[in-house]
Coordinates of C-alpha atoms in Angstrom, one line a residue:
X1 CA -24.8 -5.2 21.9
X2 CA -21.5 -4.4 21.8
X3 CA -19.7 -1.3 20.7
X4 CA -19.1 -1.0 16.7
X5 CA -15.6 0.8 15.5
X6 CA -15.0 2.4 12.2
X7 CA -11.7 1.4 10.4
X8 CA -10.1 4.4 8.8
X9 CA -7.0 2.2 7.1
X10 CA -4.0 0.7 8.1
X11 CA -0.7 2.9 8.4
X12 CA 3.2 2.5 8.5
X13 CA 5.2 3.4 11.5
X14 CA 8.8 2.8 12.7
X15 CA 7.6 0.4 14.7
X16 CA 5.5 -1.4 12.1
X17 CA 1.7 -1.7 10.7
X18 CA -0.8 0.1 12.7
X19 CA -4.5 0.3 12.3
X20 CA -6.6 3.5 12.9
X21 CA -10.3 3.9 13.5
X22 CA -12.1 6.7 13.3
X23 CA -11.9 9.1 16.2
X24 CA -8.1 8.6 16.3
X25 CA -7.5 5.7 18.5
X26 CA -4.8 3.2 16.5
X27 CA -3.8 -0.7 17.2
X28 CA -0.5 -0.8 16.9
X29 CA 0.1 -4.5 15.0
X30 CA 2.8 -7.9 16.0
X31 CA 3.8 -10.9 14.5
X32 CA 1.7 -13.5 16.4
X33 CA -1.0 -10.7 17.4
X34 CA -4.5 -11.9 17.3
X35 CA -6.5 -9.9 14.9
X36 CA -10.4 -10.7 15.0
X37 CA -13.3 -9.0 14.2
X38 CA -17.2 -9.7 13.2
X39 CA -18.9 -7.4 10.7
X40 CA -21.9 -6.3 12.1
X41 CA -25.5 -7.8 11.2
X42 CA -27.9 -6.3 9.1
X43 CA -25.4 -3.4 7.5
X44 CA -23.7 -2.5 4.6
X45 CA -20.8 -0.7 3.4
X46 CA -21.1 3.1 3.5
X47 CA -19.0 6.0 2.0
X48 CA -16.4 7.6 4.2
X49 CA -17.0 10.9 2.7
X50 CA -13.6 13.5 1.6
X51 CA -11.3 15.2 3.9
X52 CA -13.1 15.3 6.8
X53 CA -16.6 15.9 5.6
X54 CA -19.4 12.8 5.9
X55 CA -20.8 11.4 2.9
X56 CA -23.7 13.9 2.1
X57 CA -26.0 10.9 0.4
X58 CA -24.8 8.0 3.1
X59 CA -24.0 6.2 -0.5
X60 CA -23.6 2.4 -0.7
X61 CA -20.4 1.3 -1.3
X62 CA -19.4 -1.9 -3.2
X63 CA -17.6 -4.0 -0.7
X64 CA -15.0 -5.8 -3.0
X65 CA -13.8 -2.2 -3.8
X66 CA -10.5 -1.2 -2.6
X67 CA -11.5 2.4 -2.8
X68 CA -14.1 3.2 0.5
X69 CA -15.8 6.2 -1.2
X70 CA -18.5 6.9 -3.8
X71 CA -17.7 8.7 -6.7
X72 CA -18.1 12.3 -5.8
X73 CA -16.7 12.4 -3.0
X74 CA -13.7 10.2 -4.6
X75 CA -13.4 12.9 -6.8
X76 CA -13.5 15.8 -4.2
X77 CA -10.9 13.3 -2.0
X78 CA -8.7 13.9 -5.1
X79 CA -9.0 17.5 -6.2
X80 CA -5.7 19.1 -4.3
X81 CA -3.4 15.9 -5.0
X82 CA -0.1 15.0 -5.6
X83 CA -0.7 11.9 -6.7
X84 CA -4.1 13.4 -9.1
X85 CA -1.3 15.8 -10.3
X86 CA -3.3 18.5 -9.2
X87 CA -1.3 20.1 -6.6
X88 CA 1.4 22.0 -8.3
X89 CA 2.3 24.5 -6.0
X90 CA 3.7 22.6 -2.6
X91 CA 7.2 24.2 -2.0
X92 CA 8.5 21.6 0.2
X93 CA 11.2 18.9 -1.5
X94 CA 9.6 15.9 -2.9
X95 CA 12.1 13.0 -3.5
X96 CA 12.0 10.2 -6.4
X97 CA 12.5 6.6 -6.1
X98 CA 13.0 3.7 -7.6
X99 CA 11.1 0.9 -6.5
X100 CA 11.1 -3.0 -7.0
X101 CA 8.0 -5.3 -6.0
X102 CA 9.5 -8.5 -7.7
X103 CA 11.5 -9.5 -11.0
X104 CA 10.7 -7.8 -14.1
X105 CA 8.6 -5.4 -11.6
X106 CA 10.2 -2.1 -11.1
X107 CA 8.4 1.6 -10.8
X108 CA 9.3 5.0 -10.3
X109 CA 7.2 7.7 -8.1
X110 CA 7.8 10.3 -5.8
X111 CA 6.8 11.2 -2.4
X112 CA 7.1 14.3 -0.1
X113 CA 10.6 14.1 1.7
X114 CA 9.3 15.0 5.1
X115 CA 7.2 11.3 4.8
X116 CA 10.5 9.4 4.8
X117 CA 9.8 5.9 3.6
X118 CA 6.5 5.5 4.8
X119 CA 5.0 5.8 1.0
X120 CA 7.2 2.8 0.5
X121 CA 6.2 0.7 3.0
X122 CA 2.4 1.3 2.2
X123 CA 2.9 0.3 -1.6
X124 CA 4.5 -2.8 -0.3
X125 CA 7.5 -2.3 -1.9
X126 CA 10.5 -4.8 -1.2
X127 CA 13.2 -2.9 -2.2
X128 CA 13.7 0.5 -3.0
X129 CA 16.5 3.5 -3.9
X130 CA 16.2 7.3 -3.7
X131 CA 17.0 8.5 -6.8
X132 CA 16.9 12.4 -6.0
X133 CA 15.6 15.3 -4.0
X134 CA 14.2 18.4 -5.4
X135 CA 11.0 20.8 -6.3
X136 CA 8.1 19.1 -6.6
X137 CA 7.8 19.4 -10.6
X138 CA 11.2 18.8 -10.7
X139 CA 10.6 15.2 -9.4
X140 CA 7.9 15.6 -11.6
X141 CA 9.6 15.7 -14.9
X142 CA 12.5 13.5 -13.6
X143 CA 9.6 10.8 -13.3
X144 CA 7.9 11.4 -16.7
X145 CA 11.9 10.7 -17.7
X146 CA 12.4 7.4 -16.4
X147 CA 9.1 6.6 -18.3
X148 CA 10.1 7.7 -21.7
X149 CA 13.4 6.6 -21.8
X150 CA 13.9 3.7 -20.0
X151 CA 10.2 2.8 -20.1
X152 CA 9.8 2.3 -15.8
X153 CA 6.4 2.5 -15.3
X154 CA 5.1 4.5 -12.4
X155 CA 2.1 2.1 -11.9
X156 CA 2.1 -1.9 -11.0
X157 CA -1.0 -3.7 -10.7
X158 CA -1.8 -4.7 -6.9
X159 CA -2.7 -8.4 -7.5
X160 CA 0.6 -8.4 -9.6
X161 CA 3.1 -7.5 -6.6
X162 CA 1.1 -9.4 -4.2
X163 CA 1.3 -12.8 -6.7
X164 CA 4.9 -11.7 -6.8
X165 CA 5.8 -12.2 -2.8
X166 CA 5.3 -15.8 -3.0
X167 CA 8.6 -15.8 -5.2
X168 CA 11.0 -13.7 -3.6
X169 CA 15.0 -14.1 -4.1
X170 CA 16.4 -15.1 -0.9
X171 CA 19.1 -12.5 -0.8
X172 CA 18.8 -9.5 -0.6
X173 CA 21.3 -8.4 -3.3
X174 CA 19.5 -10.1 -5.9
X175 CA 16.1 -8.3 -4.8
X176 CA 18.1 -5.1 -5.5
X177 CA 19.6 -6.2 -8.5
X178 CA 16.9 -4.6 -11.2
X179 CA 16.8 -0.8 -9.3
X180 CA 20.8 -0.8 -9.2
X181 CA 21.2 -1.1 -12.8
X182 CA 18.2 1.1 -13.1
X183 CA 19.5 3.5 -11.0
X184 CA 22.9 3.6 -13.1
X185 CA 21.4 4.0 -16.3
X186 CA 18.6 6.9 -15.0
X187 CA 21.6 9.3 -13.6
X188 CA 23.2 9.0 -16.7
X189 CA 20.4 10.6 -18.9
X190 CA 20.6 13.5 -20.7
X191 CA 17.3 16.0 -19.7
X192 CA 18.1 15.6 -15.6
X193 CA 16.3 18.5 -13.8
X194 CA 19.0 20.7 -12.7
X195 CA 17.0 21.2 -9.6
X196 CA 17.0 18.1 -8.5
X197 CA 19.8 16.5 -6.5
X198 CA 20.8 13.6 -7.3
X199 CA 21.1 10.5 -4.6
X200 CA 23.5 7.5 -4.1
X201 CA 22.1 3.9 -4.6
X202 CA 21.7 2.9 -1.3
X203 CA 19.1 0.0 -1.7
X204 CA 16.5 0.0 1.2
X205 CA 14.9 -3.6 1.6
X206 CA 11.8 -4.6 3.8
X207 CA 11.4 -8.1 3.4
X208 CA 12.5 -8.2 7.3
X209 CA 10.1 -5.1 8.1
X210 CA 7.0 -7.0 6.6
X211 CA 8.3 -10.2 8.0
X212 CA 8.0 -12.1 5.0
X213 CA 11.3 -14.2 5.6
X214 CA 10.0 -16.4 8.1
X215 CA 6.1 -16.6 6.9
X216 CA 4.4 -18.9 5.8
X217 CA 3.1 -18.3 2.2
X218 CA -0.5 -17.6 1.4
X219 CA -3.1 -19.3 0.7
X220 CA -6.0 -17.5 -0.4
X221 CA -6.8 -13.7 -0.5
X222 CA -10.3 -12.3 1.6
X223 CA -13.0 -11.2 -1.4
X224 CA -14.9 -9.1 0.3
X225 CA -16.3 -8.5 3.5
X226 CA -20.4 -8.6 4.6
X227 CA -22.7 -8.1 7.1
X228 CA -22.5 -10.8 9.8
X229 CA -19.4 -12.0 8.6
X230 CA -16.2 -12.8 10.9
X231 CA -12.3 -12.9 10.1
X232 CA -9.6 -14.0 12.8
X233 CA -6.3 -15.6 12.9
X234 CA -2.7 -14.7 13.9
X235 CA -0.6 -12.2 12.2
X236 CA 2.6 -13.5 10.3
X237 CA 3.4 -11.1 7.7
X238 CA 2.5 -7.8 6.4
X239 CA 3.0 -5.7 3.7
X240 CA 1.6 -2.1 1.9
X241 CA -2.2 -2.9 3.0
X242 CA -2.3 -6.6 3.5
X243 CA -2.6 -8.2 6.3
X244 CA -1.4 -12.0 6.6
X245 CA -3.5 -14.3 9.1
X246 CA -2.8 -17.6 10.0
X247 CA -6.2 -19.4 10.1
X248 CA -7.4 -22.6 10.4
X249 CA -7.8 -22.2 6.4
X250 CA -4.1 -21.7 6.3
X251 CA -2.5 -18.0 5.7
X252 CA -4.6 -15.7 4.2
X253 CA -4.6 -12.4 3.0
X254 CA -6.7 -9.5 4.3
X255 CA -6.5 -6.2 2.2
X256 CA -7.6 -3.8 5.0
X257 CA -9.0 -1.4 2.2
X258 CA -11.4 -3.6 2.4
X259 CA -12.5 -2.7 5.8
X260 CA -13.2 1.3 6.1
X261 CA -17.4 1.9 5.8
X262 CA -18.2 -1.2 7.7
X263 CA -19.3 -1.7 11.3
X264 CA -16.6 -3.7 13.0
X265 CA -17.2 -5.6 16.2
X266 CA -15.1 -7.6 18.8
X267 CA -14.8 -11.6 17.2
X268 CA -13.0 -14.3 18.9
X269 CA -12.5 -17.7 17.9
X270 CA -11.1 -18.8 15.0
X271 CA -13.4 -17.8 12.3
X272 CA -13.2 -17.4 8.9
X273 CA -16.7 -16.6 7.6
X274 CA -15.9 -14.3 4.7
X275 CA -15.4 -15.2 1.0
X276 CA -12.1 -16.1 0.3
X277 CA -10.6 -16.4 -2.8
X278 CA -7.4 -18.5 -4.1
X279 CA -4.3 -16.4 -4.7
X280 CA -3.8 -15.8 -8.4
X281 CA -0.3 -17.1 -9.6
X282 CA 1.6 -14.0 -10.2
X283 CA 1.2 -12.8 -13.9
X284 CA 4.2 -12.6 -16.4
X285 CA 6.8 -10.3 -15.8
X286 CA 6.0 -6.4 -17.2
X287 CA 7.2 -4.7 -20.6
X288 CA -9.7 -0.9 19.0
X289 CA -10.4 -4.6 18.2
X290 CA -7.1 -6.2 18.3

């Protein structure tokens, strides 16, 4: 029988998407790399458990969920957050952004400074700005600004920025168009934390960095993953969690949240025995195995 692996997510590096399994080993992921795996028979989807600590009940887990963990152990996985807003007390500088995922779809957020642009990358963000650099409630309230008065949300709808890649703007200064003006407008509000520094617009774009320029566009999205079931195809694009495989199906698209608390094995071939579903258009614009 051969050996099953554990997928613990997929990860941003400098050098691009990596996957990482449980036990620390990581596959380090290229355009044209061969990504295949089967889904081992007769199992099912099991909790990862929170910060470190197995799932005390072993508890199923529905396997179109994004999210790999029951409920409890969700909400332990949660309870010293940043993004729960239950971790008030980091000292170490947090920096806001501005982020765009497609037109009319622009969010602010913050991240810790010392993770660079790697928060970016794994929200699958196109193009993005620093706005400033300061305490962490400071980028706090500088955030909640940006919501009240210039109404930019700090949440987008996955399925909405994914529709949205299938539409890009060719150049790069029209994808940064929306967070300059943005941008603008938010350092001249009245209410800016005086502990926060502000930054220069100095638009960051990653349409190269998930190679979307050259892909082909998708297809059809993976539903779900089950036991006995089998994915592989060439990689031609990535971006935030999703994986884009060129199959004999055309390019689909893999969400690799989809694949920690399964049983992965070695596949081959080219195999798509998964339920896939057709991309949704993209909604109207907001108010160790590879």
């Amino acid at each position: 029988m051969a050996q099953a692996w554990r997928c613990a997510g997929l990860s941003w590096t400098a050098g691009g998407p990596v996957l990482i399994w449980d036990g620390g080993r990581r596959s380090a992921l290229t355009w044209g790399k061969t990504v295949a795996f089967g889904v081992a028979e007769g199992g099912a989807r099991t909790c990862v458990g929170a910060r470190g600590n197995t799932c005390p009940l072993a508890a199923r887990v529905s396997a179109r969920s994004t999210g790999p963990r029951c409920e409890e152990c969700a909400r332990l996985d949660r309870a010293h957050s940043v993004a729960a807003d239950t971790l008030a007390d980091d000292p170490r500088p947090y920096r806001v952004y501005l982020a765009w995922f497609g037109s009319g779809m622009t969010k602010v957020g913050i991240t810790a400074e010392r993770r660079g642009p790697a928060r970016l990358l794994e929200q699958g963000a196109i193009c993005f700005s620093w706005l400033g650099t300061g305490p962490l409630m400071a980028a706090r309230r500088t955030e909640e600004l940006l919501r009240a008065a210039l109404r930019v949300p700090d949440r987008i709808p996955y399925a909405a920025k994914r529709a949205a890649r299938a539409a890009l703007p060719s150049a790069g200064e029209e994808r940064a168009a929306e967070i300059a003006g943005l941008h603008a407008r938010a350092l001249g509000l009245t209410g800016w934390p005086e502990s926060l520094e502000p930054a220069p617009f100095r638009p960051v774009d990653h349409v190269e960095a998930f190679g979307l320029a050259e892909a082909p566009a998708p297809v059809g999205v993976v539903g779900e993953l089950a036991a006995g079931g089998a994915l592989s195809g060439e990689l031609v694009a990535a971006a935030g969690p999703d994986l884009h495989l060129a199959t004999d199906r055309g390019v689909l698209v893999l969400d690799t949240r989809l694949l920690p608390g399964w049983e992965l094995v070695p596949g081959g071939g080219r195999r798509v025995e998964v339920p896939v579903r057709a991309l949704k258009e993209r909604p109207t614009a907001q108010d160790g195995l590879f």
